[in-house]
Coordinates of C-alpha atoms in Angstrom, one line a residue:
X1 CA -13.5 107.2 146.8
X2 CA -15.1 105.6 149.6
X3 CA -15.0 102.2 148.7
X4 CA -11.7 102.4 147.3
X5 CA -10.1 104.1 150.8
X6 CA -11.8 100.9 152.2
X7 CA -10.7 98.6 150.4
X8 CA -6.7 100.3 150.1
X9 CA -7.3 100.5 154.0
X10 CA -8.1 96.5 154.1
X11 CA -5.6 95.9 152.0
X12 CA -2.9 97.3 154.6
X13 CA -4.3 96.2 157.3
X14 CA -4.1 92.3 155.9
X15 CA -0.7 93.1 154.5
X16 CA 0.4 94.3 158.2
X17 CA -1.2 91.5 159.6
X18 CA 0.6 89.5 157.2
X19 CA 4.1 90.9 158.6
X20 CA 3.4 89.9 162.2
X21 CA 2.5 86.6 161.7
X22 CA 5.7 86.3 159.5
X23 CA 7.8 87.8 162.4
X24 CA 5.8 85.7 164.8
X25 CA 6.8 82.3 162.8
X26 CA 10.7 83.4 162.4
X27 CA 11.2 84.4 165.7
X28 CA 9.4 80.8 166.7
X29 CA 11.4 79.4 163.8
X30 CA 14.8 80.8 164.9
X31 CA 14.4 79.7 168.8
X32 CA 13.5 75.9 167.9
X33 CA 16.1 75.1 165.5
X34 CA 18.9 76.6 167.8
X35 CA 19.4 72.6 168.5
X36 CA 22.0 71.5 165.5
X37 CA 20.1 69.8 162.9
X38 CA 19.8 66.1 164.0
X39 CA 20.4 63.7 161.3
X40 CA 17.7 62.3 158.8
X41 CA 14.4 60.1 159.7
X42 CA 16.4 57.2 157.7
X43 CA 20.0 57.5 159.4
X44 CA 18.5 57.8 162.5
X45 CA 16.7 54.4 161.9
X46 CA 20.2 53.1 160.3
X47 CA 22.1 54.2 163.5
X48 CA 19.8 52.6 166.2
X49 CA 19.8 49.5 164.0
X50 CA 23.7 49.3 165.5
X51 CA 23.3 50.7 168.9
X52 CA 23.9 47.8 171.0
X53 CA 21.2 46.3 172.8
X54 CA 21.8 46.2 176.8
X55 CA 20.3 46.5 180.2
X56 CA 21.2 49.3 182.2
X57 CA 22.7 49.4 185.0
X58 CA 22.5 52.6 187.2
X59 CA 25.4 51.3 190.3
X60 CA 27.6 53.6 191.0
X61 CA 25.7 56.8 189.1
X62 CA 26.8 60.8 190.6
X63 CA 25.8 63.2 188.4
X64 CA 29.2 65.1 190.0
X65 CA 31.0 63.0 187.2
X66 CA 29.7 64.7 184.7
X67 CA 31.5 68.1 185.6
X68 CA 29.3 71.1 183.6
X69 CA 28.7 74.0 183.0
X70 CA 32.2 74.4 182.2
X71 CA 33.7 77.7 180.7
X72 CA 33.5 78.1 177.1
X73 CA 34.7 81.3 176.3
X74 CA 35.5 84.4 178.4
X75 CA 33.2 84.6 181.1
X76 CA 30.6 82.4 179.2
X77 CA 30.1 78.7 180.7
X78 CA 27.9 76.0 179.0
X79 CA 24.8 77.1 180.2
X80 CA 24.9 80.5 179.5
X81 CA 26.2 80.2 175.9
X82 CA 23.2 77.6 175.6
X83 CA 20.8 80.7 176.6
X84 CA 22.8 82.5 174.0
X85 CA 22.3 80.1 171.3
X86 CA 18.4 79.1 171.7
X87 CA 17.5 82.9 173.2
X88 CA 16.0 86.2 171.0
X89 CA 17.8 89.3 171.9
X90 CA 19.7 88.1 174.5
X91 CA 21.4 90.6 177.0
X92 CA 24.3 89.7 179.1
X93 CA 25.9 91.5 181.6
X94 CA 29.6 91.6 182.4
X95 CA 29.8 87.9 183.6
X96 CA 27.5 86.4 180.7
X97 CA 24.5 86.2 183.0
X98 CA 21.2 86.5 180.6
X99 CA 19.5 89.6 182.1
X100 CA 17.0 89.9 179.2
X101 CA 15.4 88.0 176.3
X102 CA 12.8 85.6 175.8
X103 CA 13.8 81.5 175.1
X104 CA 11.1 78.9 173.2
X105 CA 10.8 76.1 174.3
X106 CA 10.1 73.6 171.5
X107 CA 8.7 70.5 174.0
X108 CA 5.7 72.8 175.0
X109 CA 5.5 75.6 172.6
X110 CA 6.1 78.0 176.1
X111 CA 8.0 81.4 175.5
X112 CA 9.6 82.5 178.6
X113 CA 11.6 86.0 179.5
X114 CA 13.4 85.5 182.3
X115 CA 16.8 82.6 182.1
X116 CA 15.5 81.0 186.0
X117 CA 12.5 79.8 184.1
X118 CA 14.2 77.9 181.6
X119 CA 17.0 75.2 182.0
X120 CA 19.0 73.6 179.8
X121 CA 18.3 69.7 179.2
X122 CA 20.6 67.4 178.5
X123 CA 19.0 65.7 175.6
X124 CA 19.9 62.6 176.8
X125 CA 20.3 62.5 180.2
X126 CA 23.5 62.2 182.2
X127 CA 22.3 59.0 184.2
X128 CA 21.0 57.3 181.3
X129 CA 24.1 58.2 179.4
X130 CA 25.6 56.5 182.8
X131 CA 23.7 53.3 182.8
X132 CA 24.1 52.9 179.2
X133 CA 28.1 52.7 178.3
X134 CA 29.1 56.4 180.2
X135 CA 30.3 54.6 183.7
X136 CA 33.1 53.0 181.9
X137 CA 34.6 56.5 180.6
X138 CA 36.6 58.3 182.0
X139 CA 36.3 62.5 183.4
X140 CA 36.9 64.2 180.6
X141 CA 34.6 62.2 178.5
X142 CA 32.0 62.6 181.0
X143 CA 32.9 66.1 180.5
X144 CA 32.2 66.4 177.3
X145 CA 29.3 65.1 177.0
X146 CA 28.1 67.0 179.5
X147 CA 28.8 70.3 177.7
X148 CA 28.2 68.9 173.8
X149 CA 28.0 72.2 171.9
X150 CA 27.9 70.3 168.7
X151 CA 26.2 67.7 168.8
X152 CA 21.9 67.9 169.4
X153 CA 22.3 67.1 172.8
X154 CA 22.4 70.7 174.4
X155 CA 18.9 72.6 174.4
X156 CA 17.0 75.4 176.2
X157 CA 13.8 74.6 177.7
X158 CA 10.9 74.9 180.5
X159 CA 12.6 74.8 183.6
X160 CA 9.4 72.3 185.2
X161 CA 9.0 70.7 181.9
X162 CA 12.9 69.8 181.8
X163 CA 12.5 68.3 186.0
X164 CA 9.5 66.5 184.5
X165 CA 11.4 64.4 181.8
X166 CA 14.5 63.6 184.9
X167 CA 15.9 60.8 183.4
X168 CA 13.3 59.0 181.6
X169 CA 14.3 57.5 177.6
X170 CA 11.7 58.1 174.6
X171 CA 9.8 55.2 176.2
X172 CA 8.9 56.5 179.3
X173 CA 8.5 60.5 178.1
X174 CA 8.6 62.5 175.2
X175 CA 8.0 66.1 174.9
X176 CA 4.1 67.5 175.2
X177 CA 4.5 69.1 171.4
X178 CA 3.8 66.4 168.9
X179 CA 5.0 68.3 166.6
X180 CA 8.5 68.4 167.6
X181 CA 8.8 64.4 168.6
X182 CA 10.5 63.1 165.2
X183 CA 13.4 66.4 165.9
X184 CA 13.8 64.7 169.4
X185 CA 14.2 61.1 168.5
X186 CA 16.4 61.8 165.7
X187 CA 18.7 63.5 168.0
X188 CA 18.5 61.1 170.3
X189 CA 19.4 58.5 168.2
X190 CA 22.6 60.6 166.4
X191 CA 23.8 61.4 170.2
X192 CA 24.1 57.9 171.4
X193 CA 25.5 56.2 167.7
X194 CA 28.1 59.0 168.2
X195 CA 29.1 58.1 172.0
X196 CA 28.1 54.8 171.6
X197 CA 26.1 54.0 173.5
X198 CA 23.8 51.2 174.8
X199 CA 19.7 51.4 174.5
X200 CA 17.4 48.5 176.4
X201 CA 15.2 46.7 174.3
X202 CA 12.0 49.0 175.3
X203 CA 13.5 52.3 174.7
X204 CA 14.4 50.7 171.0
X205 CA 11.2 49.6 170.4
X206 CA 10.1 53.2 171.4
X207 CA 12.3 54.6 168.8
X208 CA 11.4 52.4 166.3
X209 CA 8.1 53.7 166.7
X210 CA 8.2 57.6 166.6
X211 CA 11.2 57.0 163.5
X212 CA 8.2 54.9 161.2
X213 CA 6.6 58.0 161.9
X214 CA 9.0 60.7 160.9

């Protein structure tokens, strides 16, 4: 009897441990998968081959030329919409500001429980877009780019990681969490392809290298 109950207790503990681990995996997956799924690596390679290669031009750039965050629905703007999309158990007030919840940052693997610790990253930075052709767009086109909820362009991440990334392209910066790099470059190429943005030669070489191992 003693051995039976001991084995039964061990089985129950093992089952509970498995359930807890599974719950953790589900939470992490649902949070990190919030970004609209990028195209496949093979499609990204095809897209990349068709992108124009050009020297970047920063002249005239101003972040204010990309109006954001705009109202999306009711009192919710783009930032607040992404916080709700990418978070777990997010609670908002009447102004749509997140008052509680948790956010998993796929760039570095950190989880945050305060919205103030989270930035919404433009995966292809606004300045990078300007350098790559957005300087020729209308304000309405730049606003659409800066608030794009359909393409894999906006993502909730650790604020200081986003600030460290700045306006760097994949030749200069990549997520420290290597498991996310394939997703990152696939998304990068998809966004550039959709918006008909150019790549510079070092950026293209870096993207080719990362995509080759996806």
